[in-house]
Structures are given as C-alpha cells and as structure tokens.
Coordinates of C-alpha atoms in Angstrom, one line a residue:
M1 CA 47.5 38.4 144.1
A2 CA 48.8 38.1 147.7
I3 CA 51.4 35.5 149.5
E4 CA 50.7 32.6 151.6
L5 CA 53.2 32.4 154.4
R6 CA 53.7 29.4 155.7
S7 CA 53.1 31.0 159.5
G8 CA 49.4 32.1 157.6
V9 CA 49.0 35.3 157.8
K10 CA 49.0 37.1 153.2
Y11 CA 52.1 38.4 152.4
G12 CA 50.8 41.5 151.3
S13 CA 48.9 42.1 155.1
F14 CA 52.6 41.9 156.5
L15 CA 53.3 44.9 153.8
S16 CA 50.7 47.0 154.1
L17 CA 50.9 46.2 158.4
A18 CA 55.0 47.1 157.3
V19 CA 54.4 49.8 155.8
V20 CA 52.2 50.9 159.1
L21 CA 54.5 50.6 161.7
V22 CA 57.2 52.1 159.3
A23 CA 55.3 55.5 158.9
Y24 CA 53.8 55.5 162.5
W25 CA 58.0 54.5 163.2
F26 CA 59.6 58.1 161.1
R27 CA 56.2 60.5 162.0
S28 CA 56.0 60.1 166.3
P29 CA 59.1 62.0 166.5
D30 CA 57.6 64.9 164.5
S31 CA 54.4 64.4 166.3
S32 CA 56.4 64.5 169.9
V33 CA 58.0 67.2 169.2
L34 CA 55.4 69.1 168.3
N35 CA 53.0 68.3 171.0
E36 CA 56.1 68.9 172.8
R37 CA 56.7 72.6 171.6
L38 CA 53.4 73.4 171.4
D39 CA 54.0 72.6 175.5
A40 CA 56.3 74.8 176.3
V41 CA 55.2 77.6 174.7
L42 CA 51.8 77.2 177.0
S43 CA 53.8 76.6 179.7
S44 CA 56.1 79.7 179.0
L45 CA 53.1 81.9 178.3
L46 CA 51.1 80.6 181.9
R47 CA 54.3 81.2 183.7
A48 CA 54.9 85.1 181.9
E49 CA 50.6 85.4 182.3
R50 CA 51.4 84.9 186.6
K51 CA 54.2 87.0 187.3
I52 CA 51.5 89.4 187.8
G53 CA 49.1 89.2 191.1
M54 CA 46.1 91.0 191.1
D55 CA 46.0 92.8 194.5
S56 CA 43.0 91.2 195.8
V57 CA 42.6 93.8 198.3
S58 CA 43.3 97.1 196.2
R59 CA 41.7 96.1 193.4
P60 CA 41.8 98.1 189.5
R61 CA 38.4 100.7 189.6
V62 CA 37.6 100.5 186.0
A63 CA 34.5 101.9 184.3
I64 CA 33.8 101.5 181.2
G65 CA 30.9 102.6 177.9
F66 CA 28.6 102.4 176.3
G67 CA 25.4 100.3 175.5
G68 CA 25.9 96.4 175.5
C69 CA 23.1 93.8 174.0
V70 CA 21.5 90.7 174.1
D71 CA 23.3 87.9 171.6
I72 CA 21.6 85.3 169.8
I73 CA 25.0 83.5 168.4
V74 CA 23.6 80.7 165.7
D75 CA 25.5 78.9 162.6
G76 CA 25.6 81.6 159.8
V77 CA 25.3 79.8 156.9
T78 CA 22.2 77.6 158.8
L79 CA 20.0 80.7 159.3
L80 CA 21.0 82.2 155.7
N81 CA 19.5 79.0 154.7
K82 CA 16.9 78.0 157.4
M83 CA 16.1 82.8 155.8
G84 CA 16.2 80.6 152.0
L85 CA 18.5 83.0 151.0
K86 CA 20.5 81.5 148.3
P87 CA 24.4 81.8 147.3
T88 CA 25.1 85.5 145.5
D89 CA 27.0 85.1 142.3
Q90 CA 28.3 88.8 143.2
P91 CA 29.9 88.9 146.9
L92 CA 29.8 93.1 147.8
H93 CA 30.5 95.2 149.8
H94 CA 27.2 97.3 151.4
D95 CA 27.4 99.9 154.0
Y96 CA 24.2 98.8 155.9
I97 CA 21.6 96.2 154.6
E98 CA 18.0 97.2 153.7
N99 CA 17.0 94.1 152.4
T100 CA 18.0 90.1 151.9
E101 CA 20.1 90.0 148.3
Q102 CA 22.2 93.1 150.6
L103 CA 22.6 90.7 153.4
A104 CA 23.4 87.4 150.8
Q105 CA 26.6 89.4 148.8
S106 CA 27.6 91.4 151.7
F107 CA 28.0 88.3 153.3
A108 CA 29.7 86.6 151.0
Y109 CA 31.3 89.0 150.8
F110 CA 33.6 88.6 154.2
F111 CA 32.7 85.1 154.3
S112 CA 35.2 83.6 152.4
P113 CA 38.9 85.3 153.5
G114 CA 37.1 84.7 157.5
A115 CA 36.5 88.6 158.0
A116 CA 34.7 90.3 160.9
S117 CA 32.8 92.2 159.8
E118 CA 29.1 93.5 162.0
R119 CA 26.0 96.2 160.0
F120 CA 22.9 97.8 160.4
V121 CA 19.6 96.9 159.4
I122 CA 18.3 99.1 158.2
N123 CA 14.8 97.0 157.0
D124 CA 13.7 96.6 160.5
T125 CA 11.2 93.7 158.7
L126 CA 14.0 92.4 157.5
F127 CA 15.6 92.0 161.2
S128 CA 12.8 90.6 162.8
E129 CA 12.6 87.8 160.3
L130 CA 15.9 87.2 161.1
V131 CA 16.3 87.7 164.7
E132 CA 12.4 84.6 164.5
A133 CA 14.2 82.2 162.4
S134 CA 18.2 82.3 164.8
R135 CA 15.4 81.6 167.7
E136 CA 13.7 78.7 166.1
L137 CA 17.3 77.8 164.7
P138 CA 18.4 73.9 167.4
G139 CA 21.7 74.3 169.1
N140 CA 21.5 79.2 169.7
R141 CA 22.6 80.5 172.2
W142 CA 21.6 83.9 174.4
S143 CA 25.0 85.7 175.7
I144 CA 25.6 89.0 176.8
G145 CA 27.1 91.6 174.5
G146 CA 28.1 94.2 173.1
N147 CA 30.8 95.5 173.4
A148 CA 31.3 97.2 177.5
P149 CA 29.6 94.5 179.5
V150 CA 32.2 92.3 177.1
M151 CA 35.0 94.3 178.6
A152 CA 33.5 94.4 181.6
S153 CA 32.5 91.0 182.3
R154 CA 36.3 90.1 181.5
M155 CA 38.1 92.5 183.8
A156 CA 35.5 91.8 186.9
L157 CA 36.1 88.0 186.4
E158 CA 40.0 89.2 186.1
G159 CA 40.0 91.0 188.8
C160 CA 38.8 94.6 189.2
D161 CA 35.7 96.7 190.1
V162 CA 33.9 98.4 187.4
L163 CA 32.1 100.9 186.7
L164 CA 29.2 99.7 183.0
G165 CA 27.5 102.5 181.5
G166 CA 24.0 101.4 179.4
S167 CA 21.3 100.8 179.2
F168 CA 19.4 97.6 180.2
S169 CA 16.7 95.4 181.6
T170 CA 16.9 93.8 184.6
D171 CA 17.6 90.3 183.2
F172 CA 20.5 91.7 181.9
T173 CA 22.0 93.1 184.8
D174 CA 20.6 89.5 187.1
I175 CA 23.1 88.2 185.5
L176 CA 26.2 90.2 185.7
S177 CA 29.1 90.2 188.1
Q178 CA 28.5 91.2 191.5
H179 CA 31.7 93.3 191.4
I180 CA 29.8 95.5 188.2
T181 CA 27.8 98.4 189.0
V182 CA 25.0 100.1 185.9
A183 CA 25.4 103.3 185.6
G184 CA 21.6 104.1 182.9
N185 CA 18.3 103.3 182.3
T186 CA 16.6 100.4 182.2
V187 CA 14.5 99.3 179.3
D188 CA 11.6 96.2 178.6
E189 CA 13.3 95.0 175.5
P190 CA 17.4 95.2 175.5
D191 CA 18.4 96.1 172.4
I192 CA 19.3 92.3 169.9
H193 CA 23.0 91.1 167.5
L194 CA 22.6 88.3 165.6
I195 CA 25.9 86.5 165.1
L196 CA 26.4 84.8 162.4
E197 CA 29.3 82.9 163.5
Y198 CA 30.8 80.3 160.6
P199 CA 34.1 77.8 161.2
T200 CA 37.4 77.1 159.0
G201 CA 35.9 75.4 156.2
A202 CA 32.4 76.2 156.4
T203 CA 30.5 76.0 152.7
W204 CA 28.0 78.5 151.1
G205 CA 27.0 77.4 147.8
T206 CA 30.3 78.1 145.8
Y207 CA 32.6 79.8 148.5
T208 CA 34.1 77.9 151.5
S209 CA 35.8 80.9 154.9
R210 CA 39.9 80.0 155.0
R211 CA 39.5 80.7 158.8
A212 CA 36.6 80.7 161.5
N213 CA 35.6 83.8 162.3
R214 CA 31.1 85.8 162.0
Y215 CA 29.3 88.6 160.3
I216 CA 27.1 90.7 163.0
V217 CA 23.9 92.2 161.9
H218 CA 21.6 94.5 164.6
S219 CA 19.1 97.5 164.1
D220 CA 19.7 99.3 167.7
D221 CA 17.6 101.7 169.3
H222 CA 19.5 102.5 172.6
N223 CA 23.0 101.8 172.2
P224 CA 23.7 104.7 169.6
Y225 CA 21.8 107.6 171.4
L226 CA 24.5 107.0 174.3
D227 CA 21.7 107.3 176.1
S228 CA 23.4 106.7 180.0
M229 CA 26.3 108.6 178.9
E230 CA 24.0 111.3 182.4
Q231 CA 24.0 109.0 184.7
F232 CA 27.7 106.8 184.0
Q233 CA 29.2 111.1 184.1
E234 CA 27.4 111.9 187.7
K235 CA 28.6 107.7 188.5
L236 CA 32.4 108.5 187.4
N237 CA 33.3 111.1 189.8
N238 CA 33.3 109.5 192.6
F239 CA 34.0 105.8 191.2
K240 CA 37.7 107.8 190.7
P241 CA 38.2 105.2 188.4
D242 CA 42.0 104.0 186.9
L243 CA 40.8 103.3 183.6
L244 CA 38.4 104.7 182.2
V245 CA 37.1 102.0 178.6
V246 CA 34.9 103.7 175.7
G247 CA 33.7 101.2 172.9
G248 CA 30.5 100.7 171.2
L249 CA 30.6 103.9 169.1
Q250 CA 30.3 101.4 166.6
M251 CA 26.6 100.7 166.8
M252 CA 27.3 105.1 165.3
D253 CA 27.5 103.5 161.8
N254 CA 25.2 104.6 159.3
F255 CA 22.2 104.9 162.3
P256 CA 20.2 107.7 161.0
F257 CA 20.4 110.3 163.0
K258 CA 18.8 113.9 162.2
R259 CA 21.0 116.1 161.2
G260 CA 23.9 117.3 164.0
E261 CA 22.7 115.0 166.6
R262 CA 26.0 112.6 166.1
E263 CA 27.6 115.6 166.3
A264 CA 25.9 116.7 169.9
L265 CA 26.3 113.8 171.3
L266 CA 30.2 113.2 170.4
G267 CA 30.5 116.7 171.9
K268 CA 29.2 115.9 175.3
L269 CA 31.1 112.5 174.3
A270 CA 33.9 114.8 174.4
K271 CA 33.4 117.1 177.1
M272 CA 32.8 114.0 179.8
L273 CA 36.7 112.7 178.3
S274 CA 38.0 116.2 178.7
S275 CA 37.6 116.0 182.3
A276 CA 38.4 113.0 183.4
S277 CA 41.9 113.5 185.9
P278 CA 44.8 113.7 184.3
Q279 CA 45.7 110.1 187.0
T280 CA 42.9 107.7 185.1
A281 CA 44.2 106.3 181.6
I282 CA 41.5 106.3 179.0
H283 CA 41.6 103.5 176.7
F284 CA 39.2 103.0 173.2
E285 CA 38.1 100.5 171.3
M286 CA 37.9 100.5 168.0
A287 CA 34.9 98.2 166.0
S288 CA 33.9 97.5 162.6
F289 CA 33.4 101.7 161.1
V290 CA 32.1 102.1 157.4
D291 CA 30.8 105.2 157.4
E292 CA 33.6 108.0 157.1
S293 CA 32.3 111.2 158.6
L294 CA 31.5 108.8 161.0
M295 CA 35.1 108.3 161.3
S296 CA 36.6 111.4 161.3
D297 CA 34.6 112.9 163.8
L298 CA 36.0 109.6 166.0
L299 CA 39.1 111.8 164.8
D300 CA 38.6 115.0 165.9
F301 CA 36.5 113.9 168.9
V302 CA 37.4 109.9 170.8
L303 CA 41.4 110.3 170.1
P304 CA 42.5 113.6 171.1
H305 CA 41.8 112.2 174.4
T306 CA 42.6 108.1 174.6
D307 CA 45.6 107.7 176.0
S308 CA 45.5 103.7 174.0
L309 CA 44.1 102.4 171.4
G310 CA 42.6 98.6 170.7
M311 CA 41.6 96.6 167.4
N312 CA 41.9 93.9 165.3
E313 CA 44.4 93.1 162.1
Q314 CA 40.7 95.2 159.8
E315 CA 40.2 98.1 161.6
L316 CA 44.0 98.8 162.0
P317 CA 44.4 99.0 157.7
N318 CA 41.1 100.7 158.6
L319 CA 42.8 103.5 160.5
L320 CA 45.6 103.9 159.2
S321 CA 43.3 105.1 155.6
L322 CA 41.5 107.9 157.4
F323 CA 44.7 109.0 159.0
R324 CA 46.6 109.2 155.1
G325 CA 43.5 110.9 153.0
S326 CA 42.3 107.8 151.4
N327 CA 39.3 106.0 151.3
L328 CA 38.0 103.3 154.3
T329 CA 39.5 99.7 153.7
V330 CA 36.8 97.5 154.8
L331 CA 38.5 94.3 153.8
S332 CA 42.1 94.1 154.7
D333 CA 44.3 90.1 154.6
P334 CA 42.8 88.7 158.3
N335 CA 46.3 86.4 158.0
P336 CA 48.4 89.3 158.2
R337 CA 52.5 88.6 159.1
V338 CA 53.4 90.9 162.4
A339 CA 56.0 92.4 160.3
T340 CA 53.3 94.4 158.4
V341 CA 51.1 95.2 161.5
L342 CA 54.4 96.3 163.5
D343 CA 54.7 98.5 160.1
Q344 CA 51.2 99.9 160.1
M345 CA 51.1 100.5 164.0
R346 CA 54.7 102.3 163.7
E347 CA 52.7 104.7 160.9
L348 CA 49.9 105.3 162.8
Y349 CA 51.5 105.5 166.2
R350 CA 53.5 108.3 164.4
L351 CA 50.3 110.2 163.3
V352 CA 48.1 110.1 166.1
N353 CA 50.8 112.1 167.9
Q354 CA 51.7 114.2 165.6
R355 CA 48.4 115.1 165.2
H356 CA 48.3 115.1 169.1
Q357 CA 50.9 117.8 168.5
Q358 CA 49.2 120.1 165.9
A359 CA 45.9 120.2 168.1
G360 CA 48.5 121.4 171.4
T361 CA 45.7 119.7 173.1
G362 CA 44.6 116.4 174.3
R363 CA 46.2 113.9 175.6
P364 CA 49.2 111.6 172.6
L365 CA 48.9 107.9 172.5
T366 CA 51.6 105.8 174.6
R367 CA 49.6 101.9 174.5
L368 CA 48.4 100.7 170.8
H369 CA 46.8 96.9 171.2
V370 CA 46.4 95.6 168.4
H371 CA 45.7 91.6 168.5
T372 CA 45.2 88.3 165.3
L373 CA 44.5 84.7 165.4
A374 CA 48.0 84.1 165.7
F375 CA 50.0 87.0 167.2
Q376 CA 49.0 89.4 169.6
A377 CA 50.9 92.8 169.2
I378 CA 51.2 96.3 172.1
I379 CA 53.4 99.5 171.5
V380 CA 54.0 101.6 174.8
K381 CA 55.9 104.7 174.9
R382 CA 58.8 104.1 177.5
G383 CA 58.5 105.8 180.7
S384 CA 54.6 106.3 180.4
K385 CA 51.9 105.2 183.5
W386 CA 51.7 101.7 181.4
K387 CA 52.9 99.0 183.2
N388 CA 54.1 94.9 182.6
T389 CA 53.7 95.0 179.1
M390 CA 55.4 91.6 178.9
S391 CA 52.9 89.5 180.7
A392 CA 49.8 91.7 179.0
T393 CA 51.2 90.1 175.5
A394 CA 51.0 86.4 177.4
K395 CA 47.9 86.9 179.0
A396 CA 46.1 88.9 175.9
S397 CA 47.1 85.6 174.0
L398 CA 46.0 82.8 175.9
T399 CA 42.7 85.1 176.5
A400 CA 42.7 84.0 173.1
N401 CA 42.7 80.6 173.3
R402 CA 40.8 80.7 176.5
H403 CA 37.5 82.9 174.8
V404 CA 37.9 80.7 171.7
C405 CA 37.5 78.0 172.7
G406 CA 34.6 78.3 175.5
S407 CA 36.7 77.8 178.2
P408 CA 39.4 78.6 181.1
D409 CA 41.7 75.5 181.0
I410 CA 43.5 75.4 177.7
D411 CA 43.5 71.8 175.3
L412 CA 46.9 71.5 173.7
S413 CA 45.4 69.4 171.6
K414 CA 42.5 72.1 170.8
A415 CA 45.4 74.6 169.6
R416 CA 47.9 75.0 167.1
L417 CA 50.5 78.0 166.4
I418 CA 49.9 79.3 163.4
M419 CA 53.0 83.0 163.2
D420 CA 55.6 81.7 161.5
E421 CA 59.1 80.4 163.5
S422 CA 60.7 83.7 163.0
F423 CA 59.9 87.3 162.3
S424 CA 61.3 89.8 160.3
V425 CA 60.2 93.1 162.8
S426 CA 60.3 95.4 159.6
R427 CA 58.9 95.0 155.4
Q428 CA 62.0 97.1 156.0
E429 CA 64.7 95.7 153.6
G430 CA 67.9 94.3 156.4
S431 CA 65.1 94.2 159.5
P432 CA 66.7 91.9 162.1
R433 CA 64.8 88.8 162.6
I434 CA 63.3 87.0 166.2
P435 CA 62.8 83.6 166.2
L436 CA 59.8 81.6 167.9
Q437 CA 62.2 80.7 171.0
E438 CA 59.8 78.5 173.0
S439 CA 61.3 79.2 176.4
R440 CA 60.5 82.8 176.1
P441 CA 58.0 83.0 173.5
V442 CA 57.1 86.7 173.6
S443 CA 59.6 89.2 171.9
C444 CA 59.9 92.2 173.7
W445 CA 62.4 95.2 172.3
D446 CA 62.6 98.8 172.9
E447 CA 63.0 100.8 169.4
D448 CA 62.2 104.9 169.2
V449 CA 60.3 106.0 172.1
Y450 CA 59.3 102.8 172.4
E451 CA 58.6 99.3 174.1
V452 CA 57.3 96.3 171.5
C453 CA 56.1 93.2 172.7
V454 CA 54.7 90.4 170.8
A455 CA 53.8 86.6 171.7
P456 CA 52.0 84.7 169.5
V457 CA 48.6 82.7 170.5
L458 CA 48.1 78.8 170.3
V459 CA 45.3 78.7 168.0
C460 CA 41.5 77.2 169.1
T461 CA 41.4 74.1 166.3
E462 CA 37.2 73.3 168.3
V463 CA 35.7 76.9 168.1
Y464 CA 33.2 77.9 170.9
Q465 CA 32.7 81.9 169.8
T466 CA 35.0 83.8 167.9
A467 CA 32.0 86.3 168.8
G468 CA 34.1 88.9 171.6
G469 CA 37.2 87.8 171.3
G470 CA 38.4 90.8 171.1
D471 CA 36.5 93.1 173.6
N472 CA 37.9 89.6 175.6
I473 CA 41.5 89.8 174.3
S474 CA 41.5 94.0 174.6
A475 CA 40.5 93.1 178.3
A476 CA 42.5 91.1 179.5
G477 CA 45.4 93.0 178.0
L478 CA 44.8 95.5 179.9
V479 CA 44.3 94.8 183.4
L480 CA 47.9 93.9 184.0
Q481 CA 48.3 97.6 182.3
I482 CA 47.0 100.1 185.1

C-alpha cells in the first residue's frame, strides 16, 4: 500500500520516480559515450573517404560484365506464407530448387543463421507462380538487379564512366545513368530475380533469423549464356578501361547447359580476359556458388586472369575449400571474427599466387577484398597498381551502411558497431591485438609482401535492402584504388 505524504504525493509514486531518475542518471553517460563514440568513428571514416578526391575532368573508365535482371524485392516470410508453404521441420541444402518442399527446406537452412544465398529454380511453373505471388504482395519493390548493373550504377554514381555488358530491355536501359554505355542485345522480357528479404529477428514457424539478409531465386534465360560478350568485347578495345570487372557468373550455377557448352563460353571469356591490356586491372566478383564443377572451371578459366577478387564471409571459405581439395563449404559462420577472416585471406592469397607461379602464365593476385557485416578487410600487394587502400576500405565501410539503410546520409540513430573493441590479427597464439581507435578506425599495417587494412562497419539497424550490398561495397572500394 502506498503511504500518503503531506505534500499529497504518494510515497510509492515518489519512490518510483526516484528509481527512474537514478536509472537515468547512471545510464545517460553510457548512452552519451556510445553516441559520441559512433559520431567519432563516422567523422573519422568520412575524413578518410574524402582524403582522396575524384577528378571530375578525368573520370576513371570501368568496363563491367555480364548480364543483369529486374529484381522484385519482397518480404521472404510473407511470400512463403502467401504461397501456402508451411515451415519445414527439415532444413536442408539443395543445389537447385525443383519443388515447393525443396524451397521451404532451402530457405529454412539459410534463414536461421541469416546467411545470404542464391538458387536456380529448375521448375518454370513454380518460378512463374512465385513471380505472380510477388507481384500481388503489397509493398513489393522493383529495381535494377544483377552484379554487373548494380556495380555499374554504383561506379557511375561515384564518378566513373562505365561500359556495361548485358542484354536488357529498353525500359531497363532508359533508367541507367547517363555515364553508363550498354553493350549487348535488346530483349523484350528481361530475366527476373526474386529477392526474399528478411530482417534480424524475423520468424518463420520455429525459425528465427540471427541477422538481416536475403534468399534469392531465379530461373534465367539470357544471363547464363553471357550473350552480350561479343558486343562487349567489340566496344572494349576502343573504350580502353582502367578496370575490367567480371561478375554474374553464378547464373551458370546448376544451369542445364548442353554438354561442353559452359566450358566453351568460359573459354571465350578467358580469351577475352587474356587479351586485355596489362595496364587494365581485372577484378572478379565472387557470388554464391554450389556447383563444384563450375567452381573448378572458374579456377581454370577466370582466376588466372584476374588481379583482384571480391567476396563475402560465405564465399571466402567456399573458394578456399576448393583450393584445399575438400568439398565446397555451403554454409559458414555469418559473423566471423576478424582474425579468422584475415587468416583465410592470407591462405587464399598464397594459394592463388602459388597456382599462378606453377602455371607460369596469367596474372598474379595483387588485391583481395572481403566484406562482412561487421567489418571490411582489404589486402593489397605493396608496389602494385592498387592505391589508396586505407581510403578505399573506409569508403567500402560507409557504403555498406548507405546501401543497406537506403540513404546517402548516415543516421547514427540507425547504426551500431558490432566489431570487437580490439581484434587479433591472426588466430595464431601470441598474435598482436589492435584496438579500435575512434579517431583512426581504419587499421592498416604491412606484413609479408602486402598491406592489410581493416575498417569497422556502422551496421544499419533499420534495413531497407540487403540485396546488392556486396556489389555496391566492392564497387565503391575499387573506385578509389584505380
């Protein structure tokens, strides 16, 4: 029972107010310190990004292939519910999707850990039903999709002139930047990709997502054939790019090619890459691959001709497992520690260059960029053509927030740091630890023959879109290094 005071205020109410004030008194400095810390990190990252200005007169020239699509972006759980798919009690990995049962199992497999994934739907009827259901969902969004167009759009926005290889409809090309020139066929109906987005903490039956991400399904007709490659190569010679980017090859993954057809296409791609000028840097953007024979072909036809590789925390151990001679790693830790990623990067860098030395042809790997939810990490060979690594790492970090939050301006009320207060540079015992300094959040150091830079990401807490994040991040990092 509350006790009445002479002032007319009940003692219980007074005590409650006092508790609230005391709690606020002790909590407020922590909250204030946290906000000040985020503000300091943001200011420092922006300063590092602006350290390198883009020349508006002499715009870098970038050629990017291949393909593209229209993305239909929907809430993944809402779409599955509309399709009448019940949560499965058997989350399973499938290389491709044939029916609704496999779709439910595959979605559940990646949904709980919050790992990005992309799968080919071999059943045309099922894919059409998914597209129609997506079109009917309230709140669906349409956007330019595909690795090449997304990277092209980011690079044009950041000050580059871009040659884009892909077969698109006129409606598609009409909304591209004026700084993008398209090389490829005109098609009546572009390929469609369905982006099943979900936020952190989303639930589907007994499953809860550990982080925001997306599950992508497609059933492409044009992209697997790289059908813009001939027109792209014709324009490439006169375009004289500073950088040539290859992406979108995951559209070949588990696609039903005729015997020898895929190898012939990749052989033509290898010939094009090998004929590029030594002054033109070549970057390959990895993606979600599960077809081991395709991955082996990429090791033979694409990687030997690239100077630079970009990938996320899932794709890094996947590629590394192939080099080690083991099975592909379909699902890895979606929130790896810095030391783990750096060790994997060192090993991949060593193995790729070891393979190059044994072959005696092609290009050595001189740049490796891995983007994760919590941080960006870039390795660059000292004395190579790549420059401004510290600023590029900062820009990649900032772009992660800008893209996922859907705004060029970073709102600290919608951001948080999840990278550790300090990180070990390796999992090896006795490895030094590097503290995260708010005034200099990008940590760079030399080791072996390369420079390493790591930057924290101001992780977006109110997600607008995760799809295309890796492409935007990689493209932004490359812009400052060419």
